Amino acid sequence: MTTQTILPVDAEHLSELSQRSGEPGWLKESRLKALELAASLTLPRLEKTKLDRWNLNTYGTYKASQAFTALNEAPASIAALIKDQEAGSLIIQRNSEVVYTRLAPELAEQGVIFTDLQTAVKKHGDLVRRYLHKAVQPDEHSIAALHAALWSGGVFLYVPKNVIVSTPIQAVLLTDDAEAVFVPHILIVAEANSSVTYVDNYVSDKTEAGLHNGAVEVFVGAGAKVQFASVHQLGEDTTDVTYRRAVVENDGMIDWIVGEMNYGNTASDTKSVLKGNGSSSNAKVIAVGSGAQKLNYTTQAQHFGRNTPSNMITRAVMRDSATSIINGITKIEKGATRADGQQTEKVLMLSPKARGDANPILLIDEDDVTAGHAASVGQVNPEQVYYLMSRGISKHDAETLVIYGFLAPVVSQIPLEGLRKQLQSLVERKLGQ
Amino acid sequence: MAAEFIIEGLKASIEGKEILKGINLQMKGGEVHAIMGPNGTGKSTLASALMGHPKYEVTEGTATLEGENLLEMAVDERARAGLFLAMQYPSEISGVTNSDFLRSAINSRREEGSEISLIRFIRQMEAKMKELDMNPEFLHRYLNEGFSGGEKKRNEILQMMMLDPKIVILDEIDSGLDIDALKIVAEGVNSMRSEGRGFLVITHYQRLLNYVTPDFVHVMMQGRIVKSGGPELAQRLEADGYEWIKEELGIEDETVGQEA
Ligand SMILES: Nc1ncnc2c1ncn2[C@@H]1O[C@H](COP(=O)(O)OP(=O)(O)O)[C@@H](O)[C@H]1O
Ligand SMILES: [Mg+2]
């Protein structure tokens, strides 16, 4: 039995919206086609997760947001994240629209483009069209299709050939109006031998039910290096479904750093397609589940190129009655000789009601490769707590040390100090109550 | 005041099986007592029961330090009361650095607001590590993770030195140490000998006792102390082994659970 996709908008309205915001015809067509697809496609099939029981219909409608020119006009809910960013490169999306955009002038001079995606489709139409929806494709499932039909706001980051961007580019995406659609699309294109770090934060400030249907597409050119860091800290009532994909050309590198710190149900899929020879991928996911959260985290590496190393690490701590399904999929295609795919998924359970499940999968169609996986689901080791207590440390502090210690080997490798500290404090907030 | 440590009628079991069959022992500050005995005779069980390992259940007896019964305290309270156990098999704890761990341990003994300063802590730690010939990088390594057997033992002694306990139990601190490392560890122990501190040195070799001279020697078999004496007892055991004691006492199998 298939469940009929409930369309949050009809074709006529979608077409009118597109027209009104002055979008090029090809985009309007693309949205309408995606909407049509959505009606016929089913939800993505996730391991041991019944998405059809999730609240995936509260899209809301497109609503305009008041733009602001100075950061001190930003809502208090994101103040801490944008502190001292006056001179930085920053985009802020609030609900359906981007409300603040700043690109450091020295980067603009070098040809870097950093603007909301709605503006980019008008100003840099050909460029955007070449990449948009090519990594996360609308025909994959109904969520991807609805994303392609409904996205608004969004980020377009383009780094020209040989340009090295040394300070992180930042985006903050805020949902604080339950009636407004929150479907941002992040598109990053790094041309050959360029280098860039992008960091974003997803924040909510509302108590009504809501949905974030997000897609991230990263195109890493030959010899380019992209570091992509994302922290999701959406509240209990916001359901988060996010697809992240990178396509990496010869000798390119993608680094994923993902902090899954939401309070609501979350499904995320972070995948690197190692298309070029010598391309590589490194993914680190840190997660804390609390309350009655249902969580499904997937990391994937698909190897086409020869000599392609990939490494994926997920560490998750589950408390209360949180449930997490953690999947790692390493796929090595025929011809990807000397590929090396490694993955580790570890879950630490803090309560007898918490559930954790780690599913490492290796799919290998080539002989001349190396691959490995490790997965574990466990509780705080009483021997370790005893050892720490035997030195005078209280039970509570001993357990805390062990739990933070579980995440530390991954957190400590995060190359951005600010992000590392932010993640640390989010972990403390989620574990500390 | 010199620490006085008295164990009386201590019985303990694991998974319902009685291992310690009534241990009596008295120690004063400044004294070094050695507990010797073949493998499987209950030596580590004694150490673990005193420290409060969750797997060991104390069924009878008391262990008082300066008049307070340790056995009624939680593990961390025993430690803060002055008990220290250098474990035979120390745990490895990933993600917790040696220095974060030890600083927490020191601060657990201090009032909130009067925690040890980082500078002072590092200086103390580095000085002690030098005494133990430990590479300073061990400060930043995860606790015991990937340490060799000998490095773990040194790390136990380092903790003892930093925490300044009143009663120190060393469980097979000499196992896995080469002779140079043994000397360093023994020097570390000797440097901590003082009027206010007592040592209970568990070993099944006499070797360590050449460097840390005991005042009293006790032999454990079948979960009991079956013989006590002075340092000469350790020498006799070194020369003649344990057989003569078994013959003297009519014991056939010295391990726990084998008595008729
Ligand atoms: N964790 C355990 N589980 C089950 N039995 C144990 C355990 N630890 C010790 N024992 C029992 O207690 C006896 C004494 O062990 P132990 O105290 O380690 O001896 P020693 O330190 O003298 O070698 C063992 O022979 C074994 O029968
Ligand atoms: Mg032992």
mmCIF file of N, CA and C in Angstrom, chain B residues 65-108:
data_model
loop_
_atom_site.group_PDB
_atom_site.id
_atom_site.type_symbol
_atom_site.label_atom_id
_atom_site.label_comp_id
_atom_site.label_asym_id
_atom_site.label_seq_id
_atom_site.Cartn_x
_atom_site.Cartn_y
_atom_site.Cartn_z
ATOM 1 N N LEU B 65 39.122 3.226 58.992
ATOM 2 C CA LEU B 65 40.267 4.112 58.815
ATOM 3 C C LEU B 65 40.052 5.289 59.750
ATOM 4 N N GLU B 66 40.966 5.436 60.688
ATOM 5 C CA GLU B 66 40.839 6.479 61.718
ATOM 6 C C GLU B 66 39.454 6.450 62.348
ATOM 7 N N GLY B 67 38.994 5.249 62.642
ATOM 8 C CA GLY B 67 37.740 5.080 63.357
ATOM 9 C C GLY B 67 36.491 5.058 62.498
ATOM 10 N N GLU B 68 36.607 5.345 61.217
ATOM 11 C CA GLU B 68 35.413 5.356 60.360
ATOM 12 C C GLU B 68 35.363 4.120 59.480
ATOM 13 N N ASN B 69 34.196 3.496 59.444
ATOM 14 C CA ASN B 69 34.063 2.271 58.663
ATOM 15 C C ASN B 69 33.932 2.585 57.167
ATOM 16 N N LEU B 70 34.985 2.270 56.438
ATOM 17 C CA LEU B 70 34.992 2.541 54.990
ATOM 18 C C LEU B 70 33.892 1.779 54.271
ATOM 19 N N LEU B 71 33.569 0.595 54.807
ATOM 20 C CA LEU B 71 32.655 -0.285 54.075
ATOM 21 C C LEU B 71 31.236 0.264 54.016
ATOM 22 N N GLU B 72 30.978 1.286 54.839
ATOM 23 C CA GLU B 72 29.652 1.908 54.777
ATOM 24 C C GLU B 72 29.622 3.081 53.796
ATOM 25 N N MET B 73 30.754 3.361 53.193
ATOM 26 C CA MET B 73 30.830 4.530 52.303
ATOM 27 C C MET B 73 30.762 4.107 50.840
ATOM 28 N N ALA B 74 30.354 5.095 50.004
ATOM 29 C CA ALA B 74 30.429 4.883 48.560
ATOM 30 C C ALA B 74 31.894 4.927 48.132
ATOM 31 N N VAL B 75 32.171 4.412 46.953
ATOM 32 C CA VAL B 75 33.545 4.300 46.469
ATOM 33 C C VAL B 75 34.274 5.649 46.541
ATOM 34 N N ASP B 76 33.611 6.701 46.040
ATOM 35 C CA ASP B 76 34.280 8.006 46.008
ATOM 36 C C ASP B 76 34.535 8.541 47.410
ATOM 37 N N GLU B 77 33.624 8.218 48.342
ATOM 38 C CA GLU B 77 33.824 8.673 49.721
ATOM 39 C C GLU B 77 35.023 7.968 50.367
ATOM 40 N N ARG B 78 35.167 6.686 50.048
ATOM 41 C CA ARG B 78 36.322 5.946 50.582
ATOM 42 C C ARG B 78 37.608 6.611 50.111
ATOM 43 N N ALA B 79 37.612 6.981 48.820
ATOM 44 C CA ALA B 79 38.805 7.607 48.256
ATOM 45 C C ALA B 79 39.082 8.932 48.957
ATOM 46 N N ARG B 80 38.022 9.701 49.152
ATOM 47 C CA ARG B 80 38.230 11.005 49.784
ATOM 48 C C ARG B 80 38.572 10.871 51.260
ATOM 49 N N ALA B 81 38.184 9.737 51.863
ATOM 50 C CA ALA B 81 38.563 9.491 53.262
ATOM 51 C C ALA B 81 40.043 9.130 53.365
ATOM 52 N N GLY B 82 40.688 8.828 52.232
ATOM 53 C CA GLY B 82 42.130 8.595 52.272
ATOM 54 C C GLY B 82 42.593 7.247 51.744
ATOM 55 N N LEU B 83 41.675 6.467 51.195
ATOM 56 C CA LEU B 83 42.072 5.161 50.666
ATOM 57 C C LEU B 83 42.464 5.294 49.189
ATOM 58 N N PHE B 84 43.539 4.627 48.828
ATOM 59 C CA PHE B 84 43.941 4.612 47.419
ATOM 60 C C PHE B 84 44.294 3.200 47.010
ATOM 61 N N LEU B 85 43.760 2.779 45.865
ATOM 62 C CA LEU B 85 44.092 1.446 45.349
ATOM 63 C C LEU B 85 44.725 1.582 43.967
ATOM 64 N N ALA B 86 45.983 1.172 43.886
ATOM 65 C CA ALA B 86 46.611 1.062 42.563
ATOM 66 C C ALA B 86 46.199 -0.296 42.016
ATOM 67 N N MET B 87 45.407 -0.287 40.954
ATOM 68 C CA MET B 87 44.742 -1.515 40.527
ATOM 69 C C MET B 87 45.643 -2.419 39.696
ATOM 70 N N GLN B 88 45.342 -3.706 39.801
ATOM 71 C CA GLN B 88 46.091 -4.664 38.990
ATOM 72 C C GLN B 88 45.796 -4.445 37.506
ATOM 73 N N TYR B 89 44.536 -4.165 37.189
ATOM 74 C CA TYR B 89 44.155 -3.906 35.790
ATOM 75 C C TYR B 89 43.393 -2.580 35.685
ATOM 76 N N PRO B 90 44.117 -1.468 35.604
ATOM 77 C CA PRO B 90 43.431 -0.167 35.540
ATOM 78 C C PRO B 90 42.588 -0.042 34.269
ATOM 79 N N SER B 91 41.442 0.634 34.376
ATOM 80 C CA SER B 91 40.554 0.826 33.220
ATOM 81 C C SER B 91 41.168 1.786 32.211
ATOM 82 N N GLU B 92 40.793 1.592 30.951
ATOM 83 C CA GLU B 92 41.132 2.566 29.912
ATOM 84 C C GLU B 92 39.883 3.392 29.654
ATOM 85 N N ILE B 93 40.034 4.703 29.620
ATOM 86 C CA ILE B 93 38.863 5.550 29.380
ATOM 87 C C ILE B 93 39.137 6.511 28.241
ATOM 88 N N SER B 94 38.527 6.204 27.120
ATOM 89 C CA SER B 94 38.721 7.007 25.921
ATOM 90 C C SER B 94 38.084 8.381 26.091
ATOM 91 N N GLY B 95 38.740 9.388 25.538
ATOM 92 C CA GLY B 95 38.147 10.724 25.510
ATOM 93 C C GLY B 95 38.354 11.534 26.780
ATOM 94 N N VAL B 96 38.855 10.891 27.844
ATOM 95 C CA VAL B 96 39.114 11.620 29.079
ATOM 96 C C VAL B 96 40.628 11.727 29.237
ATOM 97 N N THR B 97 41.159 12.925 29.181
ATOM 98 C CA THR B 97 42.613 13.025 29.260
ATOM 99 C C THR B 97 43.073 12.789 30.692
ATOM 100 N N ASN B 98 44.292 12.287 30.789
ATOM 101 C CA ASN B 98 44.921 12.059 32.075
ATOM 102 C C ASN B 98 44.842 13.303 32.945
ATOM 103 N N SER B 99 45.097 14.471 32.350
ATOM 104 C CA SER B 99 45.134 15.677 33.171
ATOM 105 C C SER B 99 43.725 16.097 33.598
ATOM 106 N N ASP B 100 42.738 15.999 32.715
ATOM 107 C CA ASP B 100 41.364 16.347 33.120
ATOM 108 C C ASP B 100 40.897 15.429 34.248
ATOM 109 N N PHE B 101 41.234 14.171 34.093
ATOM 110 C CA PHE B 101 40.853 13.179 35.097
ATOM 111 C C PHE B 101 41.477 13.496 36.458
ATOM 112 N N LEU B 102 42.774 13.705 36.465
ATOM 113 C CA LEU B 102 43.453 13.918 37.747
ATOM 114 C C LEU B 102 43.045 15.239 38.390
ATOM 115 N N ARG B 103 42.784 16.234 37.539
ATOM 116 C CA ARG B 103 42.355 17.511 38.103
ATOM 117 C C ARG B 103 40.976 17.359 38.753
ATOM 118 N N SER B 104 40.092 16.602 38.096
ATOM 119 C CA SER B 104 38.785 16.334 38.720
ATOM 120 C C SER B 104 38.966 15.612 40.045
ATOM 121 N N ALA B 105 39.901 14.658 40.052
ATOM 122 C CA ALA B 105 40.121 13.879 41.281
ATOM 123 C C ALA B 105 40.625 14.787 42.403
ATOM 124 N N ILE B 106 41.552 15.677 42.082
ATOM 125 C CA ILE B 106 42.080 16.587 43.107
ATOM 126 C C ILE B 106 40.987 17.545 43.570
ATOM 127 N N ASN B 107 40.245 18.080 42.608
ATOM 128 C CA ASN B 107 39.210 19.048 42.969
ATOM 129 C C ASN B 107 38.063 18.413 43.746
ATOM 130 N N SER B 108 37.881 17.092 43.590
ATOM 131 C CA SER B 108 36.824 16.436 44.355
ATOM 132 C C SER B 108 37.130 16.477 45.853
#
